[in-house]
Each structure stands twice: as C-alpha cells, then as structure tokens.
Amino acid sequence: MQETSEFDIRLIPSHIALIMDGNGRWAEERRRPRLAGHKAGVDSVRAVVETAREIGVRYLTLYAFSTENWQRPRAEVKGLMALLRTYLESELRTMLKNDIRLFCIGQRERLPADVLSVLEQVMQETEHCREMTLNLALSYGGRNEMIRAVRKMAHKCVAGEVDPDALSEGMLGECLDTFGQPDPDLLIRTGGEHRLSNFLLWQVSYAELYFTETKWPDFRKYQLLEAVATYGRRQRRFGKTGAQLLGR
Ligand code: IPE
Ligand code: IPE
Ligand code: MG
C-alpha cells in the first residue's frame, strides 16, 4: 500500500462508479469469442477492486449486468452468469481479508437461482466488513430502480405514513437500492462510448464523468490511478462560482 502515499487523500473520490464496457470488442479484435473478453474482464475487476481498496476508496459500484443485457444471445447471458458465479465463489476470502463488504443493486431476484444463492451468501458473510463497500449492479437499470423507489413511497403515502407534500429528495434517495451510501463522486466508462446506458441516473447528478477509449479488459491498476488523478485536478463547483469555493 506504499504507492498510496503519493495521493492526497482529500482528492480520492469516496465513491467511484464504473461502467465496464468493451469486453466484446476487445475479444473481437483478437478474433476470439466475446466470452473471452468477459473472462479477461474479470481480471480487471480483481485489479480495480484491489487498487480502489488500496487508495482508500470507500464505495465502488461496478455495472456488471444491465436490465437491457437480458436481451443478449442466450449463450452470452449464460456465460456471463457462470463467470459471475465463479468470481463470487473465488473472491469471498479476499473480500474478508481486505475488509470489503459486498452489496448488490438491481433486481437480483431475476438472477439464476444458483448465482443468487452464492451472491446472498457472500453478501451475508461480508456484512460486517467496513473498509470498502463493493456494489455489484446486477440486472440493474436506473429507471427500474427509480420506479421501484416511487412505488415504495406511494405505498407509504397510501398507508398514511407520509404526507405526499412532504416527499423529499432525501426520502427518494432512501428508497433507492443505494440507500445510506453517498452519491458517486467519479463515474468512469471504459470502451469509448459516451453514454450512461441507464446507470445510476439519480445518483450521478453531480458526479465527475471520465470516459476512456481503453476497453475494460485493458483497464487495470494504472488506468484507474490515471482516472483518479484526473479527478483530483478537477474543480467541483456544485453550482457555485470558482471564487466562492476559494473563499474569496
Ligand atoms: C461490457 O462489455 C460487459 C457487459 C455489458 C456485460 P460488452 O459486452 O458490452 O462489450 P462491447 O461493448 O460489445 O465491446
Ligand atoms: C452497459 O454496457 C452495461 C454494462 C456495462 C453492464 P452496454 O454495452 O450494455 O451498453 P450499450 O448497449 O452500449 O449502451
Ligand atoms: Mg457494450
């Protein structure tokens, strides 16, 4: 963990959200099946989780499978689910060792039963871990998350627990899958596309956006440190003027 000394801790985002894109094209470039790209991508997940933990990131949210990804060819979905399961099985020990809590956002009930059971087991076994929370976005869609949150709030109103006129941004935030967690400070998308693809639509309202051409299987420790360094050079104004932030 010595490399962390060169980083000013105030400039480390406490929450990084990551759209891990480009696995398929990475494989196609090498004339290999798309699944080979997803497989190589798992090594990037390991490297990025380890690095994030090393530099003191408190929350890391990885977009692993979107609600829209169910529309992919069946064999690809099956392959991705199998990779997810082996990843979870193989990482439990490392997560415990590094004090990393696993959490899941999205419609986890749509996952195959065997994957769901391993996922829930790892979540349960790492529940006490405090250094970093690793959120896996699985069968996740921002609009789906928001409509589920709105339904929860509507039920509370109908039950007379909340006055509709008292509904607040804070209350909606508490009904989202990410309840209790800070919003992402930095959103990274690999693979060259410049879009959100239904990821954390509510939570990224003030995130710094970082897009890179690097495809996910090539995104490792160095690339993450580069993104974090870029973030550290940005001025986040939250609607204020630069002078206000400098106290002038
Ligand atoms: C991201 O890589 C992984 C998932 C969406 C599961 P892609 O599979 O989208 O790779 P490209 O975008 O086709 O290259
Ligand atoms: C976004 O990537 C979803 C994940 C990384 C899991 P996609 O490859 O599915 O996004 P689009 O289809 O290019 O927008
Ligand atoms: Mg893609």
Short mmCIF file of C-alpha atoms and ligand atoms in Angstrom, two decimals, residues 19-21 63-66 69 72 189 195 197, ligand 2:
data_model
loop_
_atom_site.label_atom_id
_atom_site.label_comp_id
_atom_site.label_asym_id
_atom_site.label_seq_id
_atom_site.Cartn_x
_atom_site.Cartn_y
_atom_site.Cartn_z
CA ILE A 19 -19.37 1.21 -16.46
CA MET A 20 -17.22 -1.73 -17.51
CA ASP A 21 -17.66 -1.68 -21.29
CA TYR A 63 -22.06 -2.07 -13.62
CA ALA A 64 -21.83 -5.77 -14.36
CA PHE A 65 -25.18 -6.56 -16.00
CA SER A 66 -27.98 -4.21 -17.03
CA ASN A 69 -28.42 -7.04 -21.16
CA ARG A 72 -28.32 -10.58 -25.46
CA ARG A 189 -16.89 4.49 -18.54
CA ARG A 195 -23.44 7.46 -22.58
CA SER A 197 -26.83 3.30 -20.52
C1 IPE B 2 -23.58 -1.07 -20.25
O1 IPE B 2 -22.92 -1.58 -21.34
C2 IPE B 2 -23.91 -2.16 -19.27
C3 IPE B 2 -22.78 -2.75 -18.58
C4 IPE B 2 -21.54 -2.36 -18.68
C5 IPE B 2 -23.09 -3.84 -17.71
P1 IPE B 2 -23.69 -1.99 -22.67
O2 IPE B 2 -22.68 -2.45 -23.63
O3 IPE B 2 -24.79 -2.92 -22.37
O4 IPE B 2 -24.32 -0.59 -23.11
P2 IPE B 2 -24.83 -0.09 -24.53
O5 IPE B 2 -25.77 -1.15 -25.03
O6 IPE B 2 -23.65 0.04 -25.42
O7 IPE B 2 -25.48 1.23 -24.27
#
